[in-house]
PDB file of C-alpha atoms and ligand atoms in Angstrom:
ATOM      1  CA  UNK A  51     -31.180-100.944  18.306  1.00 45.00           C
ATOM      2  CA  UNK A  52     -29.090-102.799  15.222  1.00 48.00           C
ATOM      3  CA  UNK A  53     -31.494-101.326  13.158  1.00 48.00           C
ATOM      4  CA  UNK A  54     -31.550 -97.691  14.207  1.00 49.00           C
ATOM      5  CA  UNK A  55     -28.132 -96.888  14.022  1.00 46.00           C
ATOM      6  CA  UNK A  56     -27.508 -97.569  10.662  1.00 49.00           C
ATOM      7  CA  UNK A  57     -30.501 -94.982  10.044  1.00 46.00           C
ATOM      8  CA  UNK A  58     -28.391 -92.856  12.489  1.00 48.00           C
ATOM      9  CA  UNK A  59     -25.077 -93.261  10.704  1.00 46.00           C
ATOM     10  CA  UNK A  60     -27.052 -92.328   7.419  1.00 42.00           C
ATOM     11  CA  UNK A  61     -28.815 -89.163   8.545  1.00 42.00           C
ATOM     12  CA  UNK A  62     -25.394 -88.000  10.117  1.00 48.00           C
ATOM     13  CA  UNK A  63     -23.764 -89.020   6.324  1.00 43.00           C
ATOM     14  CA  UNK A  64     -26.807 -87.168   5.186  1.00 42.00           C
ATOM     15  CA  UNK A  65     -26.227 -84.201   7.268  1.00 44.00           C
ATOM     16  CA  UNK A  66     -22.989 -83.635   6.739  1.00 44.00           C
ATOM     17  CA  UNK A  67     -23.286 -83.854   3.195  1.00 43.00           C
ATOM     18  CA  UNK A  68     -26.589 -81.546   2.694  1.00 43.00           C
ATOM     19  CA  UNK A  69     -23.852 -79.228   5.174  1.00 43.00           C
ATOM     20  CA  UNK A  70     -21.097 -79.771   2.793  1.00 44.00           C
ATOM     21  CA  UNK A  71     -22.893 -79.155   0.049  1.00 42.00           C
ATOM     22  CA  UNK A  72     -24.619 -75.719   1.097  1.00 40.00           C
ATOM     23  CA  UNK A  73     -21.339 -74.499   1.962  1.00 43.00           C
ATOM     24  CA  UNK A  74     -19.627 -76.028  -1.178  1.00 40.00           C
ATOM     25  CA  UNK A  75     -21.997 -73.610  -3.147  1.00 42.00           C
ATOM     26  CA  UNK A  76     -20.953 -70.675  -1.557  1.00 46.00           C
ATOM     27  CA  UNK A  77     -17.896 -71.260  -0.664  1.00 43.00           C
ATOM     28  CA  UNK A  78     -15.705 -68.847  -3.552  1.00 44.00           C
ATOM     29  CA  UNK A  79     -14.135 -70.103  -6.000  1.00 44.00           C
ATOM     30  CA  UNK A  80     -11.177 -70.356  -5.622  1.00 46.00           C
ATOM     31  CA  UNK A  81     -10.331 -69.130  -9.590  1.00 50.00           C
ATOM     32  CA  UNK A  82     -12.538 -65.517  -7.962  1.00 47.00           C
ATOM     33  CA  UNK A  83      -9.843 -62.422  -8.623  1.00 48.00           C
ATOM     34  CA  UNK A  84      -9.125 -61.528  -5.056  1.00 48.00           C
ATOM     35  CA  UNK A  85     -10.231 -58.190  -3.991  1.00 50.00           C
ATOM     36  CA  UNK A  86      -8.188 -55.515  -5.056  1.00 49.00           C
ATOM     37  CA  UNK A  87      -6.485 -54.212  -2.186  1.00 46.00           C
ATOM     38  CA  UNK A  88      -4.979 -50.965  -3.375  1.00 47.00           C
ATOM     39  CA  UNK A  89      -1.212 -51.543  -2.668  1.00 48.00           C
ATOM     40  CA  UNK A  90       0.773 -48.802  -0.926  1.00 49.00           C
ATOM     41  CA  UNK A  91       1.338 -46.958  -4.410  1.00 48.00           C
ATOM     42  CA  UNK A  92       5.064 -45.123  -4.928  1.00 47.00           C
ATOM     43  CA  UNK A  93       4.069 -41.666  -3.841  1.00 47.00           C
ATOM     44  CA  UNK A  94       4.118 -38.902  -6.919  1.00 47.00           C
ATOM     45  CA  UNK A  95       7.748 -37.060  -6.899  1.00 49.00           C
ATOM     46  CA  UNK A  96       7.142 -34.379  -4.990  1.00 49.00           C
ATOM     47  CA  UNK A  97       7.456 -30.999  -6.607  1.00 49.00           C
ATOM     48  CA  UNK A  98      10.520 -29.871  -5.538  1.00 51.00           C
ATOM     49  CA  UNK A  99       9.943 -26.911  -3.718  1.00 50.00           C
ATOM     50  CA  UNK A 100      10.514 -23.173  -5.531  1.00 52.00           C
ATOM     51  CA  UNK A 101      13.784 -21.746  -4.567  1.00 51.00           C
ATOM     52  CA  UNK A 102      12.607 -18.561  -2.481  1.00 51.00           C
ATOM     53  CA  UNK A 103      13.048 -15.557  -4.321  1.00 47.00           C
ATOM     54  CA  UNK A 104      12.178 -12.267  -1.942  1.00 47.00           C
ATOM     55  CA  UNK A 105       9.249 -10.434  -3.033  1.00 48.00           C
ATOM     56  CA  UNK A 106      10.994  -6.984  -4.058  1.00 45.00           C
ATOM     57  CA  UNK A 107       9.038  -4.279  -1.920  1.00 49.00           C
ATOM     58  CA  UNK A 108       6.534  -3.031  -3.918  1.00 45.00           C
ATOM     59  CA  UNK A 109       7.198   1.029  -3.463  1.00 45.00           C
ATOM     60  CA  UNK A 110       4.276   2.593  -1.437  1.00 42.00           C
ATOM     61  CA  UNK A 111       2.427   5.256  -3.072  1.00 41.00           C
ATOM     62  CA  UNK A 112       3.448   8.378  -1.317  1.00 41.00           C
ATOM     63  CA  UNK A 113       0.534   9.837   0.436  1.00 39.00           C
ATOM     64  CA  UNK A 114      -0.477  13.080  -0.793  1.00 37.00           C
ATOM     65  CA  UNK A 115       1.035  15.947   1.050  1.00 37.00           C
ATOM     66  CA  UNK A 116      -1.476  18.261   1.514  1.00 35.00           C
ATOM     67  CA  UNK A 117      -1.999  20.916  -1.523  1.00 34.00           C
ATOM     68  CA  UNK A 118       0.496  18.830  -3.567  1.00 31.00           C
ATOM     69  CA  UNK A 119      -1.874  18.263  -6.394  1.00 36.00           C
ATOM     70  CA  UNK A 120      -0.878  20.469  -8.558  1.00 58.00           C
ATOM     71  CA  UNK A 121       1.062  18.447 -11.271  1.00 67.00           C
ATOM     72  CA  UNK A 122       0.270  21.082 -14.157  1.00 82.00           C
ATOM     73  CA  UNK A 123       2.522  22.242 -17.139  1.00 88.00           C
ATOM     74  CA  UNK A 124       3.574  25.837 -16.333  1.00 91.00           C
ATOM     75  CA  UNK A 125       6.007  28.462 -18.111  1.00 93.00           C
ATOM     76  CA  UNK A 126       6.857  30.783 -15.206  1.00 94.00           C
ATOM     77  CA  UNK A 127       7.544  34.377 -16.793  1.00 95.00           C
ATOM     78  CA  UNK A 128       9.072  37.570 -14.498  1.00 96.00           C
ATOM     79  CA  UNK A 129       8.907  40.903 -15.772  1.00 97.00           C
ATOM     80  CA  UNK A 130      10.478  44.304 -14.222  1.00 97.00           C
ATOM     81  CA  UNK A 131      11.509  47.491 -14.570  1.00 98.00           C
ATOM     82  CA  UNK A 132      15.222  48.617 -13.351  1.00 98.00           C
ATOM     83  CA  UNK A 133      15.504  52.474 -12.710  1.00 98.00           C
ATOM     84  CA  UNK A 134      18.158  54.881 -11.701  1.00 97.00           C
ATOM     85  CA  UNK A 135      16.466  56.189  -8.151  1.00 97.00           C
ATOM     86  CA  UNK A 136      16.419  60.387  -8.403  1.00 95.00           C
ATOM     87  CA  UNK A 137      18.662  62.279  -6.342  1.00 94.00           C
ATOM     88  CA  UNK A 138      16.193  64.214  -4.874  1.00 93.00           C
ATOM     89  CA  UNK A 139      14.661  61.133  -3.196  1.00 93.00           C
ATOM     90  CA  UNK A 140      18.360  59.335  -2.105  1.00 91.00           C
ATOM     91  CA  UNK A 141      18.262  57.714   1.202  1.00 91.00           C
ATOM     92  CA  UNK A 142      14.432  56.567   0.436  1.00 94.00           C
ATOM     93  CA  UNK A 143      12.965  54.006  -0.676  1.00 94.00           C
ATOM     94  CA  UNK A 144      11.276  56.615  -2.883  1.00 95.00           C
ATOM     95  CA  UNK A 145      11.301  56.174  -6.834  1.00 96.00           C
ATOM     96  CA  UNK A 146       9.402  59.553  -7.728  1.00 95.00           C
ATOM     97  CA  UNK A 147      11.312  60.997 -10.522  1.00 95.00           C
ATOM     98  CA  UNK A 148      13.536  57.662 -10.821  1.00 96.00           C
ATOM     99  CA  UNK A 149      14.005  57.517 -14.674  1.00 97.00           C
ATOM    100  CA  UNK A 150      14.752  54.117 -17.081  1.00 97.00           C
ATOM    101  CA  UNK A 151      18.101  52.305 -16.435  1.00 97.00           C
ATOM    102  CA  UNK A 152      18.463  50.498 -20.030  1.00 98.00           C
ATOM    103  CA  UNK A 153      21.350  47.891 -20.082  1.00 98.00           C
ATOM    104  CA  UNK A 154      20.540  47.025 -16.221  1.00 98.00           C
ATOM    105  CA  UNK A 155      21.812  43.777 -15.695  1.00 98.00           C
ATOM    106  CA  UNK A 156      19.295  41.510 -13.510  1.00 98.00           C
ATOM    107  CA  UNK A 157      19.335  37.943 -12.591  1.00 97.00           C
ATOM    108  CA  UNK A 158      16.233  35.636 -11.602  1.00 96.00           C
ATOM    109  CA  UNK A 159      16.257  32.589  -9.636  1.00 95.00           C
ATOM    110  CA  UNK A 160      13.755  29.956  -9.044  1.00 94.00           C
ATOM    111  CA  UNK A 161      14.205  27.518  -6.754  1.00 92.00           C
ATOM    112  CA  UNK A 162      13.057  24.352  -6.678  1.00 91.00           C
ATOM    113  CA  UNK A 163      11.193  21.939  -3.691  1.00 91.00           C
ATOM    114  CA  UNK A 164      14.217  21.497  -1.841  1.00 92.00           C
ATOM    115  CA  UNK A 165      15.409  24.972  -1.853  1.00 92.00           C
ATOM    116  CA  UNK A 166      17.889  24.183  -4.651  1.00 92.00           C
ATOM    117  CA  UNK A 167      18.518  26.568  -7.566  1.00 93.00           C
ATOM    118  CA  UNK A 168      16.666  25.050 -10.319  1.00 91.00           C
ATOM    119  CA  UNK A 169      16.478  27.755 -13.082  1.00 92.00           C
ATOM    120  CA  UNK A 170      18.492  30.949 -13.359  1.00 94.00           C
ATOM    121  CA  UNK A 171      18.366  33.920 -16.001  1.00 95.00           C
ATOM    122  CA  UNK A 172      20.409  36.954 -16.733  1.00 97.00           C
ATOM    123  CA  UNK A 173      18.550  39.373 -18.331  1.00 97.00           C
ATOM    124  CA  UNK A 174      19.377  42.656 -19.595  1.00 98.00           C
ATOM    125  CA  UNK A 175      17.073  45.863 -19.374  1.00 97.00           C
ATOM    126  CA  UNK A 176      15.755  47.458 -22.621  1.00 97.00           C
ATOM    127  CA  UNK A 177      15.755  50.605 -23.618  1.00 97.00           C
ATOM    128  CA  UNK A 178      13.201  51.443 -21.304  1.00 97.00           C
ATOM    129  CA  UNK A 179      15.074  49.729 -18.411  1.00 97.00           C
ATOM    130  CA  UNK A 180      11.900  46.524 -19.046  1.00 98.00           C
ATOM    131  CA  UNK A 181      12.979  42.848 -18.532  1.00 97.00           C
ATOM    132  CA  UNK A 182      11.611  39.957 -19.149  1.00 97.00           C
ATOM    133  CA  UNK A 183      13.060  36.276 -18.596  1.00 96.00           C
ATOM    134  CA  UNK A 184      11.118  33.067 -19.610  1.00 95.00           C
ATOM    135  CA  UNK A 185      11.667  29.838 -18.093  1.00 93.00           C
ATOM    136  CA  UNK A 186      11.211  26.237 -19.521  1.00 89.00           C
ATOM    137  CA  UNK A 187       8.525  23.901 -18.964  1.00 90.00           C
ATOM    138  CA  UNK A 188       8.018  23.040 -15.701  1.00 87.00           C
ATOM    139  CA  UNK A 189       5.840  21.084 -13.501  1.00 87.00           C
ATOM    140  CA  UNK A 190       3.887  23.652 -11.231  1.00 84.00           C
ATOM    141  CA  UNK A 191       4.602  21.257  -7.938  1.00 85.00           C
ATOM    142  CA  UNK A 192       8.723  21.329  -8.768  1.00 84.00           C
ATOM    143  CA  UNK A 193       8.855  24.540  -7.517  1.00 86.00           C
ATOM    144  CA  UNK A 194       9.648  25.489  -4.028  1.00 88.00           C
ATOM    145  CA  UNK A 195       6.473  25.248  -1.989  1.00 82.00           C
ATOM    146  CA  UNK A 196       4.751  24.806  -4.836  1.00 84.00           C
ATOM    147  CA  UNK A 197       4.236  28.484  -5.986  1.00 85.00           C
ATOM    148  CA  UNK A 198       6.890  30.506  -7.812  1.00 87.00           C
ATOM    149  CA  UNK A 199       6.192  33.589  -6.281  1.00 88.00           C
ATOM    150  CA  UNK A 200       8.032  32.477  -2.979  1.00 88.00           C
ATOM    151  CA  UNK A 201      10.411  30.282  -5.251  1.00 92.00           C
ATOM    152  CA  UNK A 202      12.265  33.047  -7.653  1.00 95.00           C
ATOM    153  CA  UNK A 203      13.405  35.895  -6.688  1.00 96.00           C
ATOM    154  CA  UNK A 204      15.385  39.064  -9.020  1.00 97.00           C
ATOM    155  CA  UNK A 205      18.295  40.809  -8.310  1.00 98.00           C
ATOM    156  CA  UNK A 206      20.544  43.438  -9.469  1.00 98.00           C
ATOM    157  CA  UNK A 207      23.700  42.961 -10.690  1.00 97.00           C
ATOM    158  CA  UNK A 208      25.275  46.037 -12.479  1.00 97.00           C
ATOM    159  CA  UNK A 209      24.529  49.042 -14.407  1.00 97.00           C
ATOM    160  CA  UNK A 210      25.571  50.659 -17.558  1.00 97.00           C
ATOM    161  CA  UNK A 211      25.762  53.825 -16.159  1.00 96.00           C
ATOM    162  CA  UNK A 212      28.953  54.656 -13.975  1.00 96.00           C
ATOM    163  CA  UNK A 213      27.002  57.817 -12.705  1.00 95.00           C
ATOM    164  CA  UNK A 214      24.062  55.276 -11.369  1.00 97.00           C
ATOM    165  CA  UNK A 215      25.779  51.730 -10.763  1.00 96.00           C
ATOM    166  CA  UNK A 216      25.447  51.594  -7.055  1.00 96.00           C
ATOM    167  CA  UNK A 217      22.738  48.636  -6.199  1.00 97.00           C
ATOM    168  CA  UNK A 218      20.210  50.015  -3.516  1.00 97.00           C
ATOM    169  CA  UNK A 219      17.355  47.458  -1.990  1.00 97.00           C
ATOM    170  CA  UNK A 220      14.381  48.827  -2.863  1.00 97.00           C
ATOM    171  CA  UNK A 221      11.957  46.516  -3.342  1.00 97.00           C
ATOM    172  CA  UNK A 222      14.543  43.915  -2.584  1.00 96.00           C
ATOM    173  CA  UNK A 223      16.920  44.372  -5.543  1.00 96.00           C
ATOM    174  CA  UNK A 224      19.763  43.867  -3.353  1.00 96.00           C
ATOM    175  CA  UNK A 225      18.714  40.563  -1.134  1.00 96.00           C
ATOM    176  CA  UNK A 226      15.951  39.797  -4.238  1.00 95.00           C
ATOM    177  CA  UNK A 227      13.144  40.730  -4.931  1.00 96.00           C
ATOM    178  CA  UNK A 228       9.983  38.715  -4.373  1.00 95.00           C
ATOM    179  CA  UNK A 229       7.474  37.933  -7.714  1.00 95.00           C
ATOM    180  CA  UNK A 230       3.503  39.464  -7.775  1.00 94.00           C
ATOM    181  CA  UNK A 231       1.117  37.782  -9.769  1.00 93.00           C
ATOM    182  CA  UNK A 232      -0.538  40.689 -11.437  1.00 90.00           C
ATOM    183  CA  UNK A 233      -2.941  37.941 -12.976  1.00 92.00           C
ATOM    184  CA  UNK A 234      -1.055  37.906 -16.111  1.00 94.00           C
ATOM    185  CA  UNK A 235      -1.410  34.571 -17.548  1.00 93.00           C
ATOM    186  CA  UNK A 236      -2.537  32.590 -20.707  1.00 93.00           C
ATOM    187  CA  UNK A 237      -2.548  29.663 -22.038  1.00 92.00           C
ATOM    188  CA  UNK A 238      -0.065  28.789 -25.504  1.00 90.00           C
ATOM    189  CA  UNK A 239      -0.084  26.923 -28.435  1.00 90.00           C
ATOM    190  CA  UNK A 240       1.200  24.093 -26.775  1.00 88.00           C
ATOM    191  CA  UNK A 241      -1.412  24.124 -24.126  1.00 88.00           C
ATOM    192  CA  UNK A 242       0.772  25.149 -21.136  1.00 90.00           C
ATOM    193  CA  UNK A 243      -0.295  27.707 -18.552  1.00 91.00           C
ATOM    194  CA  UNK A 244       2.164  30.814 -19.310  1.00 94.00           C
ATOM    195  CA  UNK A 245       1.934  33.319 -16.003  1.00 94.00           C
ATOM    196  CA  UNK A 246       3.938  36.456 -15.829  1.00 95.00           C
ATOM    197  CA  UNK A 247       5.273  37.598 -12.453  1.00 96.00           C
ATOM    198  CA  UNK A 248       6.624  41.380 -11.809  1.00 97.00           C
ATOM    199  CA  UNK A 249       8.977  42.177  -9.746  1.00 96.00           C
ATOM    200  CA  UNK A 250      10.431  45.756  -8.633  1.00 93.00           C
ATOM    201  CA  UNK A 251      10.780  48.345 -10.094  1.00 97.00           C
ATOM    202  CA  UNK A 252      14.406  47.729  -8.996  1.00 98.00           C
ATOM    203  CA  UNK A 253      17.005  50.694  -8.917  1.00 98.00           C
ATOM    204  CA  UNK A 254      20.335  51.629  -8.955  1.00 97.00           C
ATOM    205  CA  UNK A 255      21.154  54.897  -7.560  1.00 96.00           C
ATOM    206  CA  UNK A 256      23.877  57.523  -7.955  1.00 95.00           C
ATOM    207  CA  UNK A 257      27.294  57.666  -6.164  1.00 91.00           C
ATOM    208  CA  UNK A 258      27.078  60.698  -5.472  1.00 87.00           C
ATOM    209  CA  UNK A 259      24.516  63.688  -6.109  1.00 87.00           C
ATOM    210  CA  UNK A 260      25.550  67.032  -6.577  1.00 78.00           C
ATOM    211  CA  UNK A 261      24.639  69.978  -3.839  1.00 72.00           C
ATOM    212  CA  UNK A 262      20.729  70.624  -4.188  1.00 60.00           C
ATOM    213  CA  UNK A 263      21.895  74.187  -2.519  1.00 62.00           C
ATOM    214  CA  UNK A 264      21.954  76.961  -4.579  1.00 56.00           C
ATOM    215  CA  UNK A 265      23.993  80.429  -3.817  1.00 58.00           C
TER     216      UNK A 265
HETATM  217  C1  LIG B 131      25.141  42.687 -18.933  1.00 95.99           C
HETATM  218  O1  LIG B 131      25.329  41.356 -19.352  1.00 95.99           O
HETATM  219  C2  LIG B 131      25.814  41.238 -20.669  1.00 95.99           C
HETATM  220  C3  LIG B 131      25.878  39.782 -20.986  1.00 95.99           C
HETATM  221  O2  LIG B 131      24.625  39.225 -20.828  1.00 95.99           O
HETATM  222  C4  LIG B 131      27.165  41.886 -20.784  1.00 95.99           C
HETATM  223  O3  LIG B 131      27.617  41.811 -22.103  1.00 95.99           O
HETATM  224  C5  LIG B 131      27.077  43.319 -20.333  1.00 95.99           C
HETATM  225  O4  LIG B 131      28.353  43.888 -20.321  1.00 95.99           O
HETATM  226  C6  LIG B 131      26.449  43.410 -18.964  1.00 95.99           C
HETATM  227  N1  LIG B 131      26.248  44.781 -18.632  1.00 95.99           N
HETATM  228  C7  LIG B 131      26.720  45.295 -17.520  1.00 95.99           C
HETATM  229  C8  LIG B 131      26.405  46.707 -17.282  1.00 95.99           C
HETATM  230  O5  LIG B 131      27.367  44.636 -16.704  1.00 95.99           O
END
């Protein structure tokens, strides 16, 4: 028994020794860097927000109207003849044997897509009562409904001729006269479309006519 123990208290030095050891080696050191532990890092400066600016509405195309594509270059022309209406036919709308009513006034209107006047001409009538009256540059679509034919209009306004200066309505040369395309048209130097309109004839008639009746 007095021998073992000392044996006993050896092995347990030895034990705890071989123990202390093997952990010693692998124990860390205590000079190791310590993990790095990302601290809780000062958060960026936040972009300070935009002040809002409102989007401006961006204009909508407006949808084609129907028949509305007509955005050509056009020099509207309107060409008549003013007459002095024959006694013989007074109280018609007859102008057999009306005859040339040169230095007829006339006017011609145009108007435009809202029904506004847009262009307006005086003319006055040549020597063989003919008018003509050019109008500027316009778009083909700035004219009411799109077609000047519904859009201008002639009418008279006096005559020369104080035997034949009172204003009858044929052919609407009182409340104006609607245009014809007669297919007159060309195109010009410039490269704009050039069609002439007619209108009339237009006519003035007499006061008064003498007696037809003969003794
Ligand atoms: C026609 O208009 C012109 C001006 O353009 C004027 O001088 C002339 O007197 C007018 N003629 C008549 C018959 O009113």
């Amino acid at each position: 028994m007095a021998a073992f123990l000392p044996i006993a208290v050896l092995l347990s030095l030895l034990v705890t020794g071989a123990m202390a050891g093997g952990y010693g080696s692998q124990t860390p050191s205590p000079s190791t860097p310590a993990p790095y532990t990302p601290t809780a890092a000062t958060p960026p400066p936040t972009p300070t927000p935009a002040p809002y600016t409102p989007q401006p509405a961006t204009p909508k195309p407006a949808p084609a109207a129907q028949g509305y594509d007509d955005k050509k270059l056009v020099v509207v022309r309107v060409e008549g003849l003013v007459v002095c209406q024959s006694c013989a036919k007074m109280g018609s709308q007859s102008l057999d044997g009306a005859a040339p009513l040169p230095g007829a006034n006339v006017t011609v209107t145009c108007r435009d897509r809202k029904n506004r006047v847009m262009a307006y001409r005086r003319r006055v009538a040549d020597s063989n009562g003919y008018f003509h009256a050019e109008f500027g540059v316009q778009r083909a679509d700035g004219y009411l409904d799109k077609d000047p034919r519904g859009a201008c209009f002639v009418r008279l306004l006096s005559s020369p001729d104080p035997k034949c200066n009172i204003v009858t309505n044929i052919h609407g040369g009182l409340e104006g006269a609607p245009l014809r395309d007669e297919g007159k048209q060309w195109t010009d130097g410039r490269g704009f479309k050039n069609v002439v309109f007619a209108a009339g004839p237009l006519a003035f008639r007499p006061r008064e006519c003498a007696p037809t009746h003969h003794y």
